[in-house]
Structures are given as C-alpha cells and as structure tokens.
CSV table of C-alpha atoms in Angstrom, one decimal:
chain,number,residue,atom,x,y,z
A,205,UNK,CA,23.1,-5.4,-31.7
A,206,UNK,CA,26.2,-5.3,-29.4
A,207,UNK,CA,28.0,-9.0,-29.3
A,208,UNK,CA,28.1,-11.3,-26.5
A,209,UNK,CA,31.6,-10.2,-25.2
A,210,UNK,CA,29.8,-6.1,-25.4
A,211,UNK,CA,27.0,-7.3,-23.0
A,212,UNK,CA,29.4,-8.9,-20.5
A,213,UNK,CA,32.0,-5.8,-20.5
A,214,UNK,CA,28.2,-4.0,-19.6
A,215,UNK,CA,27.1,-6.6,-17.2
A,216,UNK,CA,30.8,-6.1,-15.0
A,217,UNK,CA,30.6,-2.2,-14.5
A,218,UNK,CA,28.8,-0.6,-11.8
A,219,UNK,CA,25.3,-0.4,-11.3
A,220,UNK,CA,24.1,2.9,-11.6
A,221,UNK,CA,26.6,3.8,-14.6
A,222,UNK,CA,24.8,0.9,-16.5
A,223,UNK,CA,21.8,3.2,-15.8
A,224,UNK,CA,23.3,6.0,-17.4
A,225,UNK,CA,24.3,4.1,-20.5
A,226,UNK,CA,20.9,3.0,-21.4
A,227,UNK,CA,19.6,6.4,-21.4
A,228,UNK,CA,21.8,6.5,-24.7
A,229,UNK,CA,21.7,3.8,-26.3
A,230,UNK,CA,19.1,2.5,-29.4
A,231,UNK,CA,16.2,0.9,-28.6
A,232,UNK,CA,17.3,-2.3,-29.5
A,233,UNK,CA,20.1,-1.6,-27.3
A,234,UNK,CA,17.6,-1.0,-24.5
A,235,UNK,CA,15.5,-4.1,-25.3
A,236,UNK,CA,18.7,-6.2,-24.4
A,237,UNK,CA,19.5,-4.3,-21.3
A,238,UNK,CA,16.2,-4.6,-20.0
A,239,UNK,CA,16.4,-8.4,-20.3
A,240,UNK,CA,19.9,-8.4,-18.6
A,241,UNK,CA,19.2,-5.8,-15.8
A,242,UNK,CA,21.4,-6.0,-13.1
A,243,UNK,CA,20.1,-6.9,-9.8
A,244,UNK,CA,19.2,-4.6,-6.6
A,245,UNK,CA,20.8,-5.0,-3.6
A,246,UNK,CA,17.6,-4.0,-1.6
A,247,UNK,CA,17.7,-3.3,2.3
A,248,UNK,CA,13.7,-3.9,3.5
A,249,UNK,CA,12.8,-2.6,6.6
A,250,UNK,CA,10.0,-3.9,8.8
A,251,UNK,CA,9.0,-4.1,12.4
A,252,UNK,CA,6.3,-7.0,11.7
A,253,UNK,CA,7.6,-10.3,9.5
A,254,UNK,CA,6.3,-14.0,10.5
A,255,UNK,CA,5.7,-16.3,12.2
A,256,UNK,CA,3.4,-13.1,13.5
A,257,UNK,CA,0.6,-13.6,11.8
A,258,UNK,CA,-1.2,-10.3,9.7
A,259,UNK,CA,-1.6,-9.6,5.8
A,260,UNK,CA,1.7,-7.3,5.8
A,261,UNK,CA,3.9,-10.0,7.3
A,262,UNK,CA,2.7,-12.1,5.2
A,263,UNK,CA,2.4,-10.4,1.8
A,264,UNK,CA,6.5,-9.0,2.5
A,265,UNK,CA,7.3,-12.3,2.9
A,266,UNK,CA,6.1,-13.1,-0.4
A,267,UNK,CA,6.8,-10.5,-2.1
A,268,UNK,CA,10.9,-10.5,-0.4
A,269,UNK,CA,11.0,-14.5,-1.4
A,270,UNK,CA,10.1,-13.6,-5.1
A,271,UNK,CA,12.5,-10.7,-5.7
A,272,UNK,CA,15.1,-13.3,-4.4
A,273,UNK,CA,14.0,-15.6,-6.8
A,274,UNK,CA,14.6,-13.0,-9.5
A,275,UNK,CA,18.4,-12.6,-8.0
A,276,UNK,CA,18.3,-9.6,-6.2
A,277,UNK,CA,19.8,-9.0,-2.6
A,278,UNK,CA,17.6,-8.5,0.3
A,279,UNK,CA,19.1,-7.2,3.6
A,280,UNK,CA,16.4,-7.4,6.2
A,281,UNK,CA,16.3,-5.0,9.2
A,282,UNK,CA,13.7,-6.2,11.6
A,283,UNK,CA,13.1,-6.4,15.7
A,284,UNK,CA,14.2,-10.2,17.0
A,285,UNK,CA,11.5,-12.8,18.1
A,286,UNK,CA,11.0,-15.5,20.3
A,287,UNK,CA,10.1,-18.0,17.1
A,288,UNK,CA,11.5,-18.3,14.1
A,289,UNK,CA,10.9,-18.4,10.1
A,290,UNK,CA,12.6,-20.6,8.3
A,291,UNK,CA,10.9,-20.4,4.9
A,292,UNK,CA,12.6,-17.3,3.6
A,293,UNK,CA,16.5,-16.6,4.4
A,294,UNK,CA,17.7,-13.3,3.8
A,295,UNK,CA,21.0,-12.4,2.2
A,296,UNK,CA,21.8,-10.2,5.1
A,297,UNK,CA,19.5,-9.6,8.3
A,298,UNK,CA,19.6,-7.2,10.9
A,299,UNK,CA,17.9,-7.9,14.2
A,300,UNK,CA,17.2,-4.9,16.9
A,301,UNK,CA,15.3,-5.4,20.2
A,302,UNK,CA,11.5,-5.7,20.2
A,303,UNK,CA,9.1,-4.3,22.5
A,304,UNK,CA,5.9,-5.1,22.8
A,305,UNK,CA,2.8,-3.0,21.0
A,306,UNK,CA,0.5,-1.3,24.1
A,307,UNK,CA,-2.9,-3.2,23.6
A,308,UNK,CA,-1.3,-5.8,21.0
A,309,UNK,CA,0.7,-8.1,22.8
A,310,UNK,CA,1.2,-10.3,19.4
A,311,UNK,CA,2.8,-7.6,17.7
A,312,UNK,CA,5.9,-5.8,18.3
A,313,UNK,CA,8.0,-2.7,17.1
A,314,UNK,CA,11.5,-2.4,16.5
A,315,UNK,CA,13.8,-0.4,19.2
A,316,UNK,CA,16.0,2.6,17.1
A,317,UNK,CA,19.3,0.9,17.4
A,318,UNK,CA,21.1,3.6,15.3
A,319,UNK,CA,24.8,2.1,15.0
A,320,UNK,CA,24.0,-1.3,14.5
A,321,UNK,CA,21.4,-0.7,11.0
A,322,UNK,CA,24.0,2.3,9.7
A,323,UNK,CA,26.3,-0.2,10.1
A,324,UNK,CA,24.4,-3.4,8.5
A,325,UNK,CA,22.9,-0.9,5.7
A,326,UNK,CA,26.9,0.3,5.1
A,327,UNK,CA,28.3,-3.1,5.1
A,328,UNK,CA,25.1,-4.0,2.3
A,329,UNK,CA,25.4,-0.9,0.0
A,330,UNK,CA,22.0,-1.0,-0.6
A,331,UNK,CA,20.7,0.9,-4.1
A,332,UNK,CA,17.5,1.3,-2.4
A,333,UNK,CA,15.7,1.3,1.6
A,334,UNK,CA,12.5,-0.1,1.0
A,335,UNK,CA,10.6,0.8,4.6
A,336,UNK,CA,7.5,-1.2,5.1
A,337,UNK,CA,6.3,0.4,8.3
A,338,UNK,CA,6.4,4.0,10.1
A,339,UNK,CA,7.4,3.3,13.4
A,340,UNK,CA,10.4,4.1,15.4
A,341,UNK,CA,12.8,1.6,13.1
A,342,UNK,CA,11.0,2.8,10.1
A,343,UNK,CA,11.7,6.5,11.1
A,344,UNK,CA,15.5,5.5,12.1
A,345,UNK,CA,16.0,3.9,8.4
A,346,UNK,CA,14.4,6.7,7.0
A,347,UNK,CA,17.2,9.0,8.7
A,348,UNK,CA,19.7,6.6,7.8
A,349,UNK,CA,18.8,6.1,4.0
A,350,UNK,CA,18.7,10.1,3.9
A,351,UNK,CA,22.2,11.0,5.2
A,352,UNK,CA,23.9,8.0,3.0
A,353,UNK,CA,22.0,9.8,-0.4
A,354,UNK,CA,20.4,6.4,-0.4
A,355,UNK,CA,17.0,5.9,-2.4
A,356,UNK,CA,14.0,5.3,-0.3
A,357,UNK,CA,10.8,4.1,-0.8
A,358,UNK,CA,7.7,3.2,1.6
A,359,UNK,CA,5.1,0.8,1.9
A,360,UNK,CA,1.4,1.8,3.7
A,361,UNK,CA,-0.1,-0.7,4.5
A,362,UNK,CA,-2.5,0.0,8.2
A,363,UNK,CA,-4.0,2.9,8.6
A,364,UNK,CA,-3.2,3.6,12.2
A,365,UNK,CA,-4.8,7.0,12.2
A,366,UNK,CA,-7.9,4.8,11.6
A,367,UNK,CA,-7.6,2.5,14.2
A,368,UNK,CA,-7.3,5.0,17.1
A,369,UNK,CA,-10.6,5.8,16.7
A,370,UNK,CA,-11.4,2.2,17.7
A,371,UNK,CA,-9.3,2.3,21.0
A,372,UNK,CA,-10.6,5.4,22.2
A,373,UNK,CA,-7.6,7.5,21.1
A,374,UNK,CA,-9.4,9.6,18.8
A,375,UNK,CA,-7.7,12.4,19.7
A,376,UNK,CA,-4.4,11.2,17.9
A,377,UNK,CA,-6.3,10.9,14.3
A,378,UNK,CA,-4.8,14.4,13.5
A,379,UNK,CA,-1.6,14.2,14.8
A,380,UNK,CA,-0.8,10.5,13.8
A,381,UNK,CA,-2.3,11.8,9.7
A,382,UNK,CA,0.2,14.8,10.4
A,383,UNK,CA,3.1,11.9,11.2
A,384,UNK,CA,2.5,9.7,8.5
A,385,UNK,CA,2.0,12.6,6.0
A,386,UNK,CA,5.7,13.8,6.7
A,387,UNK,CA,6.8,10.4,6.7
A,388,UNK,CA,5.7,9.5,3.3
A,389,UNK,CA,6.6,12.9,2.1
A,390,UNK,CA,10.3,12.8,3.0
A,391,UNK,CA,10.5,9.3,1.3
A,392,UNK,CA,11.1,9.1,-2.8
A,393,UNK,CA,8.2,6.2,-3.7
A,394,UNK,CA,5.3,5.4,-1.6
A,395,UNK,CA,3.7,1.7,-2.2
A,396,UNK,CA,0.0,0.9,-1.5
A,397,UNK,CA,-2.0,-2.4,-2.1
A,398,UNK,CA,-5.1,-0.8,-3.7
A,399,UNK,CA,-6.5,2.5,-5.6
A,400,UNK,CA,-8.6,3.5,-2.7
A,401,UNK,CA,-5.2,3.4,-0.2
A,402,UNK,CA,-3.7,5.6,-2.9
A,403,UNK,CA,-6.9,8.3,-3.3
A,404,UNK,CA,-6.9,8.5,0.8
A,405,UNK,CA,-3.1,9.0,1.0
A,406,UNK,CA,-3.8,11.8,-2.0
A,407,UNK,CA,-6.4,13.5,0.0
A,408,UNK,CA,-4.1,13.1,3.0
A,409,UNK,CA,-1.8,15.6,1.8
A,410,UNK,CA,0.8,12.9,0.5
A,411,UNK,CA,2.3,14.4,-2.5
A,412,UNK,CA,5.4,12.0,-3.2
A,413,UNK,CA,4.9,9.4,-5.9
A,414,UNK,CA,2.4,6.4,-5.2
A,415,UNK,CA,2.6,3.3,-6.6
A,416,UNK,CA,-0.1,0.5,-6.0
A,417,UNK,CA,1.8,-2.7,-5.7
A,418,UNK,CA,-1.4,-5.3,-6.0
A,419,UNK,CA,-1.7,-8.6,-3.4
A,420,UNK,CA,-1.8,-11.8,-4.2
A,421,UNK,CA,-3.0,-15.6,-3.1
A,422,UNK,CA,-1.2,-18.9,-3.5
A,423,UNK,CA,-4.0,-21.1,-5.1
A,424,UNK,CA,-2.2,-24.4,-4.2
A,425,UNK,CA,-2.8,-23.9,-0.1
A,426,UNK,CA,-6.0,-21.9,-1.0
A,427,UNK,CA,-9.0,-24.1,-3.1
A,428,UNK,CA,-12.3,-26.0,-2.4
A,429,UNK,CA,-10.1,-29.6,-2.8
A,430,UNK,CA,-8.9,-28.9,1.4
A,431,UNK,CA,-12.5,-29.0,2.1
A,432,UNK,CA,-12.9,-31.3,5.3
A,433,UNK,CA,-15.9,-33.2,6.3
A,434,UNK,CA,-14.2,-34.0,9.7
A,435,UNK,CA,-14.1,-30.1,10.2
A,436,UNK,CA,-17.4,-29.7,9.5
A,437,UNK,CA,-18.4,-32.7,12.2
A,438,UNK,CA,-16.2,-31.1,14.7
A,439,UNK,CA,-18.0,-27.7,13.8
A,440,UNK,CA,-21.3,-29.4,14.7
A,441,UNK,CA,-22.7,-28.9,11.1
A,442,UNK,CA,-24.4,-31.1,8.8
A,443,UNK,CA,-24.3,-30.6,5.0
A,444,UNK,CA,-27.8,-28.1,5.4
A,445,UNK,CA,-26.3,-25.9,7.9
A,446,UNK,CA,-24.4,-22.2,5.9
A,447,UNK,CA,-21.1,-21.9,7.7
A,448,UNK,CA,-20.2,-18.3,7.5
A,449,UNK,CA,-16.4,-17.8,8.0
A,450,UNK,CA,-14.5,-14.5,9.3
A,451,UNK,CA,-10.3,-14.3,9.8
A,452,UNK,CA,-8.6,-11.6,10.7
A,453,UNK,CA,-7.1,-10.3,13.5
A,454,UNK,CA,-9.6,-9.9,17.2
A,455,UNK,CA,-9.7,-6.3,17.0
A,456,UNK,CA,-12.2,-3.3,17.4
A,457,UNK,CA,-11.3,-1.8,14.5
A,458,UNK,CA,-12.5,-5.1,12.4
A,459,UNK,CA,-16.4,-4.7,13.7
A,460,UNK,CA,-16.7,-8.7,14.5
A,461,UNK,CA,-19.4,-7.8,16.7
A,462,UNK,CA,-21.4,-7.0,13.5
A,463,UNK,CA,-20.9,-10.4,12.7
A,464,UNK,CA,-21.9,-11.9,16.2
A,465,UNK,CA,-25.3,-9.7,15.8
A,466,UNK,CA,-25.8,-10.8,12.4
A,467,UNK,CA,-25.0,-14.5,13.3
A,468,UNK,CA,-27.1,-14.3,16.4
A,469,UNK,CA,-30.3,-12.4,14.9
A,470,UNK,CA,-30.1,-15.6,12.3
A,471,UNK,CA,-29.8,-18.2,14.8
A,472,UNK,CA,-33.2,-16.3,16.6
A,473,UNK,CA,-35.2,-16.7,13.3
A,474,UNK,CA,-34.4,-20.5,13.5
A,475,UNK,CA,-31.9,-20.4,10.6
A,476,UNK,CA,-29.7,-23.6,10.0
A,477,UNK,CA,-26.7,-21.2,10.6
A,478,UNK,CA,-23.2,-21.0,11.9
A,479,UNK,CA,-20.5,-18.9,12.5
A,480,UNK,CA,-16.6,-20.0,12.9
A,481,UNK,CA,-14.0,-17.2,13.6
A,482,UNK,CA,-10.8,-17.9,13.1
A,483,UNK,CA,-8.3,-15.5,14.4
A,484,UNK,CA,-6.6,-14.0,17.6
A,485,UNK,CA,-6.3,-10.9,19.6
A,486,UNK,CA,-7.0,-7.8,22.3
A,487,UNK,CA,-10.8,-8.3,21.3
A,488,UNK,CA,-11.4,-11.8,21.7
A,489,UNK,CA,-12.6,-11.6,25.4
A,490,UNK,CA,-15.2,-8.9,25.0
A,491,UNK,CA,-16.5,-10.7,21.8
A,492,UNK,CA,-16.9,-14.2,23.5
A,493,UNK,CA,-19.2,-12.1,26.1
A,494,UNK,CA,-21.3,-11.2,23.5
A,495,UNK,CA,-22.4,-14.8,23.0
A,496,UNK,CA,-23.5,-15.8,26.1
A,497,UNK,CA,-24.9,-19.3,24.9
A,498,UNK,CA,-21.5,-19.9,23.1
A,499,UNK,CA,-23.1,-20.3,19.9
A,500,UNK,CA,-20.3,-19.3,17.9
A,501,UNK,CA,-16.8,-21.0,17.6
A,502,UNK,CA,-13.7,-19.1,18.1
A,503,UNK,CA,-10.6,-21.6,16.5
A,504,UNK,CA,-8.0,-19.4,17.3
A,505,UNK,CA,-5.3,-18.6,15.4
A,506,UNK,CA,-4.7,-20.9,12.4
A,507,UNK,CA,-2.2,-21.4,9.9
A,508,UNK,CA,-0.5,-23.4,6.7
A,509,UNK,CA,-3.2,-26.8,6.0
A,510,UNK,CA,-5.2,-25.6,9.0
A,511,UNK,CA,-6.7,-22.3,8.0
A,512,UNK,CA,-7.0,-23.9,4.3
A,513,UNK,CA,-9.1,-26.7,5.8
A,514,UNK,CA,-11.4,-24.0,7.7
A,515,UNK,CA,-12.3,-21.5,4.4
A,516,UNK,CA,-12.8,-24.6,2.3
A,517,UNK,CA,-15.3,-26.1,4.8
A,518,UNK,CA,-17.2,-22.6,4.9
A,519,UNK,CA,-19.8,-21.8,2.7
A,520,UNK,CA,-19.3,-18.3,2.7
A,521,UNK,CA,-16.6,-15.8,4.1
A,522,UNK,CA,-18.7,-12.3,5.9
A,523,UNK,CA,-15.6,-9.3,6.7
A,524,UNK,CA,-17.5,-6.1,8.0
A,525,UNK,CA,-14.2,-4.1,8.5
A,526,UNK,CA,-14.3,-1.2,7.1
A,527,UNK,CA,-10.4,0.2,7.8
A,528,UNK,CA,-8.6,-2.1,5.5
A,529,UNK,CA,-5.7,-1.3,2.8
A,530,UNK,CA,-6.8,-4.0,0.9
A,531,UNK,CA,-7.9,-7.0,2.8
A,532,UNK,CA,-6.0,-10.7,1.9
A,533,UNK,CA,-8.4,-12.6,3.4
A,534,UNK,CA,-10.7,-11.8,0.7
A,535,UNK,CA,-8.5,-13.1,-1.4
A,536,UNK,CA,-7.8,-16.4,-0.3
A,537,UNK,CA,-11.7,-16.6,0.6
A,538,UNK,CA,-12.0,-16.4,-2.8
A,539,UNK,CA,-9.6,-19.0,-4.0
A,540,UNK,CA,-10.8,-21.0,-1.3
A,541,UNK,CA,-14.0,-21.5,-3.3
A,542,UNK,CA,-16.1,-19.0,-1.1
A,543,UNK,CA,-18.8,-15.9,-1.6
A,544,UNK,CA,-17.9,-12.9,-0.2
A,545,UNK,CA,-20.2,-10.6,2.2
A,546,UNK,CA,-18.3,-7.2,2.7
A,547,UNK,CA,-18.3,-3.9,1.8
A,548,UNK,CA,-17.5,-2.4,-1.8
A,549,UNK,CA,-13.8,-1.6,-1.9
A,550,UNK,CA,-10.4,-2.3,-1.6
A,551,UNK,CA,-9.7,-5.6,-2.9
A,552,UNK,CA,-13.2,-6.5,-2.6
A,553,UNK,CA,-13.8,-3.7,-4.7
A,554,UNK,CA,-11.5,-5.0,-7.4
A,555,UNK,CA,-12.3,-8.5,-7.4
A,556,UNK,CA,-15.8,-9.0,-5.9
A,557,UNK,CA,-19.2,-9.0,-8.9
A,558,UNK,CA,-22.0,-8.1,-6.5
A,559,UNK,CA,-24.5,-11.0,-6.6
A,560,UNK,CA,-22.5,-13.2,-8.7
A,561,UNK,CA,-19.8,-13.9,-6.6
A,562,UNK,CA,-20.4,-12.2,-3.3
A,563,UNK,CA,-22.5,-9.2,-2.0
A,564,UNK,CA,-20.7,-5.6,-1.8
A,565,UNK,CA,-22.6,-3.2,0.6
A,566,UNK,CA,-22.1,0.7,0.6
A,567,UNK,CA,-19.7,1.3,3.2
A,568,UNK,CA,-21.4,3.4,5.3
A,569,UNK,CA,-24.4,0.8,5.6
A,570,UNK,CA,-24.1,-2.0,8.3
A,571,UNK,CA,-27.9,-2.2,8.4
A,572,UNK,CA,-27.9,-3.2,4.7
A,573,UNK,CA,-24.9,-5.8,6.3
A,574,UNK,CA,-27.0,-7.2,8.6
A,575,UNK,CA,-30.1,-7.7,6.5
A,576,UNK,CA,-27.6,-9.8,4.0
A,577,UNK,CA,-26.7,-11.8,6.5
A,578,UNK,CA,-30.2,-13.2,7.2
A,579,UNK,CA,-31.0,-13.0,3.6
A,580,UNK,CA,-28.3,-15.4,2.6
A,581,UNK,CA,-29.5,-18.2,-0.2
A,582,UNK,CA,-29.7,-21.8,-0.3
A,583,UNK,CA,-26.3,-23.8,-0.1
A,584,UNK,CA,-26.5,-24.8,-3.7
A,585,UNK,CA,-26.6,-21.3,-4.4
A,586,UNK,CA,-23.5,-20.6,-2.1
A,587,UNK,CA,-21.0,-23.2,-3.7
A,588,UNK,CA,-22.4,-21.8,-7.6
A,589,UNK,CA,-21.5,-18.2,-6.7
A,590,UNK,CA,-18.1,-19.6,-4.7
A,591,UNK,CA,-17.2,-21.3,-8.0
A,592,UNK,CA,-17.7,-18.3,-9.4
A,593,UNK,CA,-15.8,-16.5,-6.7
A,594,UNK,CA,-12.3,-18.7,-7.5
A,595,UNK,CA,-12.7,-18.3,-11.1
A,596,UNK,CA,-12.7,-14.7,-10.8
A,597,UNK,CA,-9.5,-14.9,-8.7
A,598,UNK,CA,-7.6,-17.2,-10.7
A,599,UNK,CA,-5.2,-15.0,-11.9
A,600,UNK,CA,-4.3,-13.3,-9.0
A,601,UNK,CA,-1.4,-15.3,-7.9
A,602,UNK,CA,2.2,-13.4,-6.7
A,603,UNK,CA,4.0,-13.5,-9.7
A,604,UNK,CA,2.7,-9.8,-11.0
A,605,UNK,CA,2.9,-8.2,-7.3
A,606,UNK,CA,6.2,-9.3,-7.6
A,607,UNK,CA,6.8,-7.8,-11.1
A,608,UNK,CA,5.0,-4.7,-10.1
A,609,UNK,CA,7.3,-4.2,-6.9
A,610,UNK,CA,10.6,-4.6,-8.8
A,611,UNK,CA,9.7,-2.2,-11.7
A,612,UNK,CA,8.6,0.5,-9.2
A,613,UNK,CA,12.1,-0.5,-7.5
A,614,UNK,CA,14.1,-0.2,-10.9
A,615,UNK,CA,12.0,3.0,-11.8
A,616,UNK,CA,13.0,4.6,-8.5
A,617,UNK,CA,16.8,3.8,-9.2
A,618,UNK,CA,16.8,4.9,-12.3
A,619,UNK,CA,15.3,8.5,-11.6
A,620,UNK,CA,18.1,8.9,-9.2
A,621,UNK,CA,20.1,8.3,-11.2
C-alpha cells in the first residue's frame, strides 16, 4: 500500500502519465487510484442548452452540473441567447452567434466560429471534446478536437434523419443517415440514452464504440404531493373526469394529432374525459384547427413548479411519438405518479410493465393506440397503476447517468492513452 506522501507525489504529476502508471501497478495499487482519480478537464459542445426547453438541454444540464459536482472542469462551447441560465456556471464558456433553426424558431444552431473555440479549447486543454450535437459547431469541434490529437466523444440524442420525413423532406433521410454515420464514425465514443438508439445506430452503419449513458428524473420537482385541486378547477374537471396529459415539443414528428383523435372520439362516446397539452411549437396552429370546438387545452410551455403541478393533476400521461431516443417525459410522468399510454420502447420500454403501470402498444399500431385511449379504466384504477408507475421509477434519479457518463469519459482517456 503506497503511504500518504506516495499518493500525493501521484496526485501532482500529469494526467495522462498517472494513466500509464496504473497500468503497472498491483491491484491494490489500482483500488487506491481509482478512488483518487484525477479529474477531467472536459470541453462539451452543444448548440441547444436552457432556458430552451427539450430533453437534451435538459438532461446535459444535468448531467454537466453532476460531473462538476464530482470536480471535474467543464468548458462549454455553445451559440449565445437572448435569456439566460443561471443554475449551472461553467468553468469556462464559449459563446458563438446563433441563428435560428428553419421551421423551429425556439431552437437555434451554433455559427462555425473557428478562431474563437480553437482558441477557448487551447486556452482549456481539454483531455476530452464531448460533442452533444452534429450540427455546424458540432462539425467545427469535431475538426478542432481532431487536429489538437484531442479525444472525442459524441452524444445522439434526435434522430433528424427521422424527423425529415415529418416535414416533407424525405428526400434528405439518406443523405442526412450518410452525415451522421461519418460523423459518429470519425469520433472515438458515441453516447446514446437507450439500447434501441444504440441497435439503430448499429444498423446505421456506425461502427465506433457506443455507450448508452441512461436518463434520469429529479423526484423532488416530480411526485403526486404537487397535485393541485386549483389546476384541476381551472382545467374545468371534477374529481370523475380522466385528465390525460401529453408534453413535449408541438411538432409533426410527435403524432399529437393521434392524441386529439383519440381525445375527440372519447369526448363523442360521452366519456367524462379531457385532454391538457402542455408544450410549444411549429405545430401548435394546425393542431388547434383540429379541435374546432376547443375542447382540448393547450397551456403552453411550462416549466420548474408549473409543469410539476400539471403531470400531478393528470391522471394519466398518453405520448404517441414514435421517433424518440428515449423519451424524459415518460420519466417524470412516472415519478409524477402517472400511467403511461405509449408505445413499447425506449425508455418506455425499459421502465413501463404493460397493464400494471401503463399500456405499451406495438409500435407500428396506432389503431391499437386509439382503442386504448377509449378503453381507459376507472380513476381508482388510474392512481393504483400510477402508484405503481413511481415506484417502479424510484431509482432512476441522476446520480448513475452521472456515474455512467464519467466512466465512459475516464475509459475513453485511458485507451488513448
């Protein structure tokens, strides 16, 4: 066992000889290295980060916030914005001009300012480039990591080869799958949210390591106690009416208008019925003319005690998209006491028991949707399978997407070295 004054000579040497060293040493040896690892000075890359509001903005910001906590370095590359974030302060940032996304005017991508990141990631000495989206800042980090010999890892996250076909672009499937192949490829470590993300990457043609990096949910903002009995009068409801919940972004590729004709056909066969979508975006117009009467209520984008409020009012949560990575919402859903009507993967997949705490439909059957959403059972039965539906999440905090993200991080290090 080497003596306190031997561990502190190790701690003070550079970085990646320490790596070297424990490929030597005993296994005791390692067991005390591992405990005193040194930490990574980590440049993250991202071209969406809040206040913007989406389950990759989100999820980096908690997963950047708890590799802080562990004392690592984050240097944030990222396009400006009009509003800022205050929760999480970087140890470094790097802001580029934004430009708006065509047909997404809440989101924005990064422009390719190529002195100013080689100069932020040269002034940070980054051990690794962690890029969490493919666009043109993406692509210029990728460039940059790759000329400095730095190592690089990516995240995938939105499968924008999928959502062309929503958008009437569906002649850019193959090249965009062509695009993102080669970007992944050229990187060391690719990071996905689920095992389905990783099999379709596989089949993509992405042969570079994948590493599934799970979600989580913070159970303090998300749990039945936030339920509101105010909400529910504002909603119209009384305690016999089944609120059913969707949030999420406005957007064709998330199949709301399932929903609506679900909601609607319900409504027709005099069920006590209602259906509360909270959310924003390019959809929201075409989906409010689909409800003439105005029989559903559109809240608009919440946030913080707000959107906790709305999924613990709900008595259950219905998502019919069927183009996720993983889906968060299901997650805090979940934790928010709720059933969950969607379809039978992702993280649905992994934390969903068909008819015990939630319904999981085939993917490929929106009829079988539909019918489930008129087939729904009393609202005792609702809050027994949402209890069930929080108990089954209860583990599924951030602390191990966390620990998952910084072993993938050390592990990619290490092999370069």
């Amino acid at each position: 066992m080497p003596s306190t004054a031997a561990l502190k000579r190790q701690l003070d040497m550079p970085f990646r000889f320490k790596f070297k060293r424990v490929q030597k040493e005993s296994v005791q040896e390692r067991t005390v290295e591992q405990l005193i690892r040194p930490k990574l000075k980590i440049a993250i890359v991202t071209e969406t980060w809040p206040p913007e509001i989406n389950g990759v903005a989100l999820s980096l910001m908690h997963l950047s916030e708890g590799l802080q906590q562990q004392g690592h370095k984050i240097l944030l590359i990222r396009p400006e914005q009009s509003h800022s974030y205050s929760r999480f302060q970087p140890d470094q940032e790097c802001l580029v001009a934004a430009h708006k996304i065509p047909k997404y005017p809440t989101l924005q991508f990064g422009r390719p300012q190529w002195n100013k990141v080689a100069k932020a990631i040269e002034q940070f000495q980054p051990d690794v480039v962690h890029i969490v989206t493919e666009g043109p800042l993406g692509l210029l980090a990728l460039q940059v990591a790759k000329m400095k010999k730095i190592a690089v890892s990516s995240g995938f996250h939105s499968p924008f080869q999928e959502f062309s076909r929503f958008f009437d672009l569906a002649f850019l499937v193959k090249p965009i799958q062509h695009y993102l192949r080669w970007f992944h490829n050229n990187t060391d470590l690719t990071c996905v949210p689920s095992q389905d993300t990783a099999r379709a990457l596989k089949a993509y043609g992405v042969t570079c390591p994948i590493q599934v990096i799970s979600r989580g949910v913070d159970h303090r903002l998300f749990s039945p106690e936030h339920r509101s009995e105010n909400l529910r009068e504002h909603w119209g409801v009384d305690s016999q009416t089944k609120v059913l919940l969707y949030v999420g972004r406005l957007s064709p590729e998330k199949e709301i208008h399932v929903l609506i004709e679900g909601y609607l056909q319900a409504r027709f066969q005099q069920q006590a019925v209602q259906l509360v979508i909270v959310g924003d975006g390019p959809d929201r117009e075409r989906l409010q003319q689909l409800d003439p009467e105005q029989q559903v209520i559109f809240m608009g984008n919440l946030t913080g005690q707000r959107l906790a409020e709305a999924y613990a009012s709900s008595d259950v949560f219905v998502f019919a998209s069927r183009v996720e990575t993983f889906g968060n919402v299901v997650l805090e859903a979940m934790a928010s006491g709720l059933p969950v009507l969607t379809y039978d993967y992702a993280c649905a997949h992994a934390y969903v028991q068909d008819q015990l705490s939630g319904w999981l439909l085939d993917i490929k059957d929106e009829l079988g949707f539909l019918q489930r959403m008129q087939d729904l059972p009393t609202i005792a039965q609702l809050h027994l399978m949402g209890q069930q539906a929080r108990m089954q999440v209860k583990d599924a905090g951030w602390q191990r997407p966390v620990q998952q993200f910084e072993q993938a991080l050390y592990g990619l290090v290490m092999s370069e070295n």
